XYZ file of C-alpha atoms in Angstrom:
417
model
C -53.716 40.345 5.272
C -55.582 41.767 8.217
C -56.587 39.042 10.235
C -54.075 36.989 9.365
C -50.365 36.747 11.828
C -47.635 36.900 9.755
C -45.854 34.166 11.849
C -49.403 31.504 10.601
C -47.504 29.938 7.932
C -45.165 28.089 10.478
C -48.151 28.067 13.537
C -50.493 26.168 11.138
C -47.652 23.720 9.366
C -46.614 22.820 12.620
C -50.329 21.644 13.916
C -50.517 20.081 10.283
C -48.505 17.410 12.140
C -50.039 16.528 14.709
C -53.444 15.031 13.677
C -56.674 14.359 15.164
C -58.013 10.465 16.047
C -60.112 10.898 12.840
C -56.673 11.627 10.885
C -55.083 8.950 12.643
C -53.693 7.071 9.093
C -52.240 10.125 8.172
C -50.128 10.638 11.896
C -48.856 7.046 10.706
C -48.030 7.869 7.468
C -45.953 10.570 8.726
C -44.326 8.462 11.081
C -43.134 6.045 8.718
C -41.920 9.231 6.641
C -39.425 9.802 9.296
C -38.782 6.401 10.751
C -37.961 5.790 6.774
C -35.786 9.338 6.142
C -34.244 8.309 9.806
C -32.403 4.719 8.566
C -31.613 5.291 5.435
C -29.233 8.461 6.669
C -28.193 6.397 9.430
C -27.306 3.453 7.143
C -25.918 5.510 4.517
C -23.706 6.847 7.293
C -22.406 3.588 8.561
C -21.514 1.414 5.546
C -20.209 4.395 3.963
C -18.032 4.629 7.467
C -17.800 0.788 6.959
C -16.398 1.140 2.927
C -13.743 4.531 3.780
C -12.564 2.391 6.947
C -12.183 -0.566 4.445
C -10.339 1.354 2.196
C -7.881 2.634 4.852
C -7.270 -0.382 6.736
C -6.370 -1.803 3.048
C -4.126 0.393 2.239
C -2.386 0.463 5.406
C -1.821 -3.097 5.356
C -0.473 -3.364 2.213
C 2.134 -0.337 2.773
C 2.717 -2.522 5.895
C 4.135 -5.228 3.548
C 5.388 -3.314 0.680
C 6.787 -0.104 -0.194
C 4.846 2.945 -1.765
C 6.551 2.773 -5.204
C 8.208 -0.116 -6.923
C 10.832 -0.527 -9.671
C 11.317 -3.425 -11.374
C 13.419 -3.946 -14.784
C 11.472 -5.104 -18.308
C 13.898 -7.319 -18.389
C 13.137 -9.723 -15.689
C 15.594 -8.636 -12.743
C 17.606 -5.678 -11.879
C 21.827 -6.357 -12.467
C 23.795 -3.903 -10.698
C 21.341 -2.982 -8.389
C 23.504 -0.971 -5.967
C 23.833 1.615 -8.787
C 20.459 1.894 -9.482
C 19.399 1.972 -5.767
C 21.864 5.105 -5.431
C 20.409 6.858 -8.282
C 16.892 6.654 -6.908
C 18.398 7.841 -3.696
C 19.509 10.882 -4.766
C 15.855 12.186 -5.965
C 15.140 14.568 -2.646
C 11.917 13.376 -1.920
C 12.558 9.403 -1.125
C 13.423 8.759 2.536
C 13.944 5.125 2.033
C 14.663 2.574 -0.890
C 15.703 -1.142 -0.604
C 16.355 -4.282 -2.582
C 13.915 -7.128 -2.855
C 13.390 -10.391 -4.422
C 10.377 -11.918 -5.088
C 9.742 -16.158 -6.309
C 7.847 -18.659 -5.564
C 8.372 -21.600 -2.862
C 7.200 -24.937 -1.191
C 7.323 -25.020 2.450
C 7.280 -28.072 4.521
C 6.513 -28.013 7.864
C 5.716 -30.264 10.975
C 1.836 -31.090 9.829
C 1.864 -29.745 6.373
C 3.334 -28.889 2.800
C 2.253 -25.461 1.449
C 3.013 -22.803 -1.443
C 4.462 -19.403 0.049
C 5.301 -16.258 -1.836
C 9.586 -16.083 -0.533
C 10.707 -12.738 -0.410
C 14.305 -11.920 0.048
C 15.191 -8.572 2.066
C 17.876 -6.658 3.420
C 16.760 -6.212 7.098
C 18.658 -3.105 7.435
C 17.290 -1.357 4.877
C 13.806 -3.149 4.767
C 12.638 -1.154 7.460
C 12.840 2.186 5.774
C 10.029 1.283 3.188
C 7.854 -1.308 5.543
C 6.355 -1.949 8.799
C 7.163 -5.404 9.541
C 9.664 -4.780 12.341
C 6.379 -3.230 14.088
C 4.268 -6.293 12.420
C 6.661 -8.814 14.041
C 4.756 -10.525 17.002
C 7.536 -12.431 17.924
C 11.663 -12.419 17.153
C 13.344 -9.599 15.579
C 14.601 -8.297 12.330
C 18.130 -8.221 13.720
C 18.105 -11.913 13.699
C 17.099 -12.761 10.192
C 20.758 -14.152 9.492
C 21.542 -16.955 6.889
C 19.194 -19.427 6.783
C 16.238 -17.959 9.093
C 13.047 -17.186 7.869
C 9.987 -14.790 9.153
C 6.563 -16.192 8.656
C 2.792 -15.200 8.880
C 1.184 -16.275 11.442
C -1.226 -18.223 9.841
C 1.379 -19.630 7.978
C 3.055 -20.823 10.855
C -0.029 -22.277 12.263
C -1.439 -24.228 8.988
C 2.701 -25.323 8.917
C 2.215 -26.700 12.350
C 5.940 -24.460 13.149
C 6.833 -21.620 15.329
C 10.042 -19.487 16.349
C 12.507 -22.194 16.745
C 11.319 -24.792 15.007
C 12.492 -25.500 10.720
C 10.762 -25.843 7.556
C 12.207 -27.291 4.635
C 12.245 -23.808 1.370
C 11.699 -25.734 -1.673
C 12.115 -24.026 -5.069
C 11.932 -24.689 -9.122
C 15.086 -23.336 -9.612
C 16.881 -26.155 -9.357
C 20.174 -28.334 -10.589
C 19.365 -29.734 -14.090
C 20.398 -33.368 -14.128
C 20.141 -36.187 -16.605
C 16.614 -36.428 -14.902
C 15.383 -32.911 -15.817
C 15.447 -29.789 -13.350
C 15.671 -31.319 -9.474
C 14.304 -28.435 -7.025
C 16.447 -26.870 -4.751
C 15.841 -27.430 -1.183
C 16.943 -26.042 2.076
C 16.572 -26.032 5.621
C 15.444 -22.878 7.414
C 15.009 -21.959 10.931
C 11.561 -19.980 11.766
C 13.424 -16.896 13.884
C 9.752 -14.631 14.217
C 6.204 -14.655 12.752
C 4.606 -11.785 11.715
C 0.900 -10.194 11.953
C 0.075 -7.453 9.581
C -3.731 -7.751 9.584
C -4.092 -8.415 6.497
C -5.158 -12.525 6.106
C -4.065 -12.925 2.195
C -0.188 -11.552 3.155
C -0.537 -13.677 7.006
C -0.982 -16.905 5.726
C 1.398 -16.886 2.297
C 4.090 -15.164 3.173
C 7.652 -15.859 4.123
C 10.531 -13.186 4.338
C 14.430 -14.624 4.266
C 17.590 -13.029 3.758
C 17.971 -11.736 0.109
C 21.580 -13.209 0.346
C 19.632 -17.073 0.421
C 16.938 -15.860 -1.940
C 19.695 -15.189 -4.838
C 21.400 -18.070 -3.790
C 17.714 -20.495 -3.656
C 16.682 -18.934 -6.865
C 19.703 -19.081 -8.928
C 20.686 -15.301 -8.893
C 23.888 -13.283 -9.379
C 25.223 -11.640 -5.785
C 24.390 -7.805 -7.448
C 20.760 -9.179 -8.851
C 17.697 -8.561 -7.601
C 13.794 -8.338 -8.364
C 13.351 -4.900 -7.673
C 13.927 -1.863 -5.711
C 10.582 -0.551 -3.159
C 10.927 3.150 -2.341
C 9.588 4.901 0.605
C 8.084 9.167 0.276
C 7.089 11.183 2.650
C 3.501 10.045 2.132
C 1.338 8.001 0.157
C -0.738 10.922 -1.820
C 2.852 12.150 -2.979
C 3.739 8.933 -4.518
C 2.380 9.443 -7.894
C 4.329 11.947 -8.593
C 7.317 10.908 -7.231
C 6.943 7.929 -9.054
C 6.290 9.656 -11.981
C 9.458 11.744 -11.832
C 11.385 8.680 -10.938
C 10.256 6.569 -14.428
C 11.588 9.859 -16.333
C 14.893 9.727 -14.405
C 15.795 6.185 -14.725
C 14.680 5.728 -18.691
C 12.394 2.876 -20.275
C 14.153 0.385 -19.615
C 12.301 0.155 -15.836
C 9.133 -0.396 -14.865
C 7.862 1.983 -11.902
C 4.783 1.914 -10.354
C 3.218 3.615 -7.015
C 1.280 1.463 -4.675
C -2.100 2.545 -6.728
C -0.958 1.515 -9.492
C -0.165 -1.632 -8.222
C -3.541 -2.647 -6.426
C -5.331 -0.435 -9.097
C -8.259 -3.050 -9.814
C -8.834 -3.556 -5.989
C -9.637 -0.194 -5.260
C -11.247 0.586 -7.931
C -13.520 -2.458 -6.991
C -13.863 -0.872 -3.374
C -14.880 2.691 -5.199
C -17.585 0.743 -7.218
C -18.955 -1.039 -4.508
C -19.163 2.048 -1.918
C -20.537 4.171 -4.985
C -23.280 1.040 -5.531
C -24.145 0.456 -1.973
C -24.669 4.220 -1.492
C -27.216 4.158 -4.697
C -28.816 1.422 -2.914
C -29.487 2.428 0.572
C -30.314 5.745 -1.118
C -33.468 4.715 -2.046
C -34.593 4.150 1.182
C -34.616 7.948 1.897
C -35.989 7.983 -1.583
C -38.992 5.839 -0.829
C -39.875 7.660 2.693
C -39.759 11.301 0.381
C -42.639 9.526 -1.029
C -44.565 8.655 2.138
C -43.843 12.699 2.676
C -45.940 12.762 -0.667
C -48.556 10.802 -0.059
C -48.973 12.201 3.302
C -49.322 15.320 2.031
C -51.899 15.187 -0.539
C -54.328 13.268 2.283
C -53.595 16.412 4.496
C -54.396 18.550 1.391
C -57.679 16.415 1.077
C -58.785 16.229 4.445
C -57.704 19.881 5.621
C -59.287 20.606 2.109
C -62.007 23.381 4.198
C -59.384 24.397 6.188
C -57.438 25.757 3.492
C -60.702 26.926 2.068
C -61.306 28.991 5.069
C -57.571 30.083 5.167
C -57.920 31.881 1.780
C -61.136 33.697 2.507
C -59.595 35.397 5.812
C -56.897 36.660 3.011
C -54.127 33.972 2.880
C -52.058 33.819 -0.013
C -50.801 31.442 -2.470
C -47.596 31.556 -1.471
C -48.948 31.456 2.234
C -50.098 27.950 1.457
C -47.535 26.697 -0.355
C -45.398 27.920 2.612
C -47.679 26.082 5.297
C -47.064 22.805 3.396
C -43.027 22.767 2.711
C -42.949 24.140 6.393
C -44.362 20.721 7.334
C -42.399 18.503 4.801
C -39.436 20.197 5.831
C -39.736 19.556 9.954
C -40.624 16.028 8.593
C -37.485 15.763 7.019
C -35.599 17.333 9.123
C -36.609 15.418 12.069
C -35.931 12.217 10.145
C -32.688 13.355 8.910
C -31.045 14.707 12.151
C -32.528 11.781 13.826
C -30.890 9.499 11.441
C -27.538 11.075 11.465
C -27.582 10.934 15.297
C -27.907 7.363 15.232
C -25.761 6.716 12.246
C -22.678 8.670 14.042
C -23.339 6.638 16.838
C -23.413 3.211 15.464
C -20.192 4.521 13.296
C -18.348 5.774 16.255
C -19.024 2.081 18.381
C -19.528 -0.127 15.485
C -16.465 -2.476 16.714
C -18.080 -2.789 20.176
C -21.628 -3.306 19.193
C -20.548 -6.038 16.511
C -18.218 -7.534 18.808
C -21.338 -7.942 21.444
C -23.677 -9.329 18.550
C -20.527 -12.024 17.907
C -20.600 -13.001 21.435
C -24.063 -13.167 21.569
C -25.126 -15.282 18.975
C -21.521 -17.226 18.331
C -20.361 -16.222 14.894
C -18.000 -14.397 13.575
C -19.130 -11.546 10.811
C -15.994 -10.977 9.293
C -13.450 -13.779 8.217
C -10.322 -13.098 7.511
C -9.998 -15.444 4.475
C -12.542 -13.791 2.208
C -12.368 -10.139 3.609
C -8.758 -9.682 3.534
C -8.868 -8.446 7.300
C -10.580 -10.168 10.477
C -12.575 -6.791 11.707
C -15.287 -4.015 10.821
C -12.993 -0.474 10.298
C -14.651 2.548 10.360
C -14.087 6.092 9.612
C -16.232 8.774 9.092
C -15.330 11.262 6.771
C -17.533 14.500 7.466
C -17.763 15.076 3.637
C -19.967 11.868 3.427
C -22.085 12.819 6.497
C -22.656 16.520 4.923
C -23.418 15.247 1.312
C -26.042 12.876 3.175
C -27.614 15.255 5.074
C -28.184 17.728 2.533
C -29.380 15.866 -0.278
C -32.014 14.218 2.407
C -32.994 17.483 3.336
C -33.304 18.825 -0.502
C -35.165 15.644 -1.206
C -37.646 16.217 1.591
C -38.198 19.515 0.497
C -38.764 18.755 -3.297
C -41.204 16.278 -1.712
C -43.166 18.890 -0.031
C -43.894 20.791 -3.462
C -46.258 18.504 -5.454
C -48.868 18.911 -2.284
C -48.251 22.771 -1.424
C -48.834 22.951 -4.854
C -52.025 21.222 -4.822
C -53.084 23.005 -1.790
C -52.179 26.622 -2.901
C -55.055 25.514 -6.136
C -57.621 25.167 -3.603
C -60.687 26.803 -4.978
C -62.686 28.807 -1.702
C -65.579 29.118 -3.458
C -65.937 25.404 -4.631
C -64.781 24.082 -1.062
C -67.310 26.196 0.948
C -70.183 26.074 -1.408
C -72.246 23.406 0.367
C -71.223 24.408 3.859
């Protein structure tokens, strides 16, 4: 290939892109091809951010409230729970296990009457398998004696109560009479509220002593709903859990905290798989604009390639002129897009927060999001699958025209010139 440089595959590709006034549709096309390639990385990038943060922030709330395994009884409620609680003690990888019971109750407060999940702890031992002495905005664990109770926040607020003040703990299980079942009612004094994040557990949930939750729901002094069990970490609670159900026979019920919200996540998974399929065809739709682009180079540079051939170019020369220039395409789209997407990811609190203030709404509520604010977290295992399958897909974009061009016929391109 004598007059020919070897370097004129990338020299020529490269002033592909930049095209004359006559070409100037084509220098448009191209633009859109990377503006396109550009936001759909960076918006695959953010609510994929968005959906892991999600995830996280989920499941750190709820181990807030709850323990990573739980073990109830088939039965109903555990008897004899201290022997049971000893046994699952013993197994070397639980660092924390504690009794809990778990009913329904009517609250009455200052401005209203509401329904509350009551659940009875042990304060000393609650706060080996949950964070609410951290979640506690204001009182203490230390002072959840007879007859106090710990509420959400919202709770609180809908109750019209706060640290000090007493709601009235009404439950069904009651004193039979010659009237039928009268509920059981008592007076409690709000010693703390609580703020775990999480809106569903904020507003509807009350913590008392599990002494005046056997006592309010009819239970023996060594009964109790279950048993929640801290591990050293979440991803080993599986297993744990799966060791413990062997250990303590069929006659209990134990489940990790998967297990237990397994239809949540699994809707979270579904929707983070579906909204990557969607904003995938974004990049999708801009690898065609690389297309189209392409074959009207092809057509117009038609001569050009012609004239390439005669001076000894080869096939594979031309085919390597045109995935040159649908590769810078795409990878000037997709670095540009995962520049901006890291960014927006990185500051996505701050720049929502501004658009909040500006325009005086609020994106995220609380009551149907589960939490009142946009996490993110970007997993680098997202932002490399993104980037290389936009890359591949520019490429495989490129080969339909190189192809095209690389069938040029000299002879039938020159023969009227």
């Amino acid at each position: 290939m004598p007059m020919l440089d070897h370097r004129y595959e990338w020299l020529i590709g490269l002033r592909y892109l930049r095209a004359k006034r006559s070409q100037h549709f084509i220098s448009v096309i191209t633009f859109f091809s990377i503006g396109g390639i550009a936001l759909g990385v960076a918006a695959l990038i953010v609510v994929l951010a968005v959906m892991t943060g999600f995830r996280e922030e989920l499941q750190k709330q709820i181990l807030g409230v709850t323990g990573q395994i739980n073990v109830r009884s088939y039965s109903g409620t555990v008897p004899n729970y201290t022997i049971l609680l000893e046994k699952i003690k013993k197994h070397p990888q639980v660092t924390g296990a504690a009794p809990f019971i778990s009913g329904q109750a009517m609250l009455q407060g200052a401005r209203n009457s509401l329904g509350a999940a009551l659940r009875g702890i042990d304060p000393a031992l609650e706060k080996e398998v949950s964070a609410l002495h951290h979640n506690l905005v204001q009182g203490r664990m230390e002072d959840l004696h007879s007859f106090g109770i710990i509420l959400g926040k919202n709770l609180a607020l809908n109750l019209g109560v706060e640290p000090g003040s007493h709601v009235a703990v009404l439950t069904s299980a009651g004193n039979v009479t010659a009237m039928g079942t009268m509920p059981r009612m008592k007076r409690f004094k709000v010693i703390g509220l609580f703020d775990s994040g999480m809106y569903e557990y904020d507003s509807s949930l009350a913590y008392i002593h599990f002494n005046d939750a056997q006592t309010l729901l009819r239970m023996q002094p060594d009964e109790v709903s279950g048993i929640d069990i801290m591990t050293p970490s979440p991803t080993q609670a599986f297993q744990i859990g799966k060791e413990l159900a062997t250990n303590l026979g069929p006659t209990f019920s134990v489940q990790d905290w998967m297990q237990m919200n397994r239809n949540f996540f699994k809707a979270l998974q579904v929707e983070k798989a579906t909204m990557f399929t969607i904003l995938f065809l974004v990049v999708v739709v801009a690898a065609f604009n690389i297309i189209s682009s392409l074959i009207m180079v092809v057509m117009e540079k038609g001569k050009e390639i012609a004239i390439l051939k005669t001076m000894g170019a080869s096939s594979s020369g031309i085919i390597a002129i045109f995935l040159i220039n649908g590769g810078v395409i795409g990878i000037t789209g997709t670095v540009s897009g995962m520049m901006l997407g890291l960014l927006l990811a990185f500051n996505l609190e701050a720049v929502l927060g501004q658009i909040e203030k500006i325009f005086s709404i609020q994106i995220m509520h609380g009551d149907v999001y589960y939490i009142d604010h946009v996490p993110s977290v970007v997993l680098w295992n997202d932002v490399g699958w993104i980037v290389g399958i936009s890359l591949i897909l520019s490429l495989c974009a490129a080969i339909y025209p190189a192809w095209r061009a690389a069938g040029v016929d000299p002879v039938e391109s020159l023969r009227y010139e």
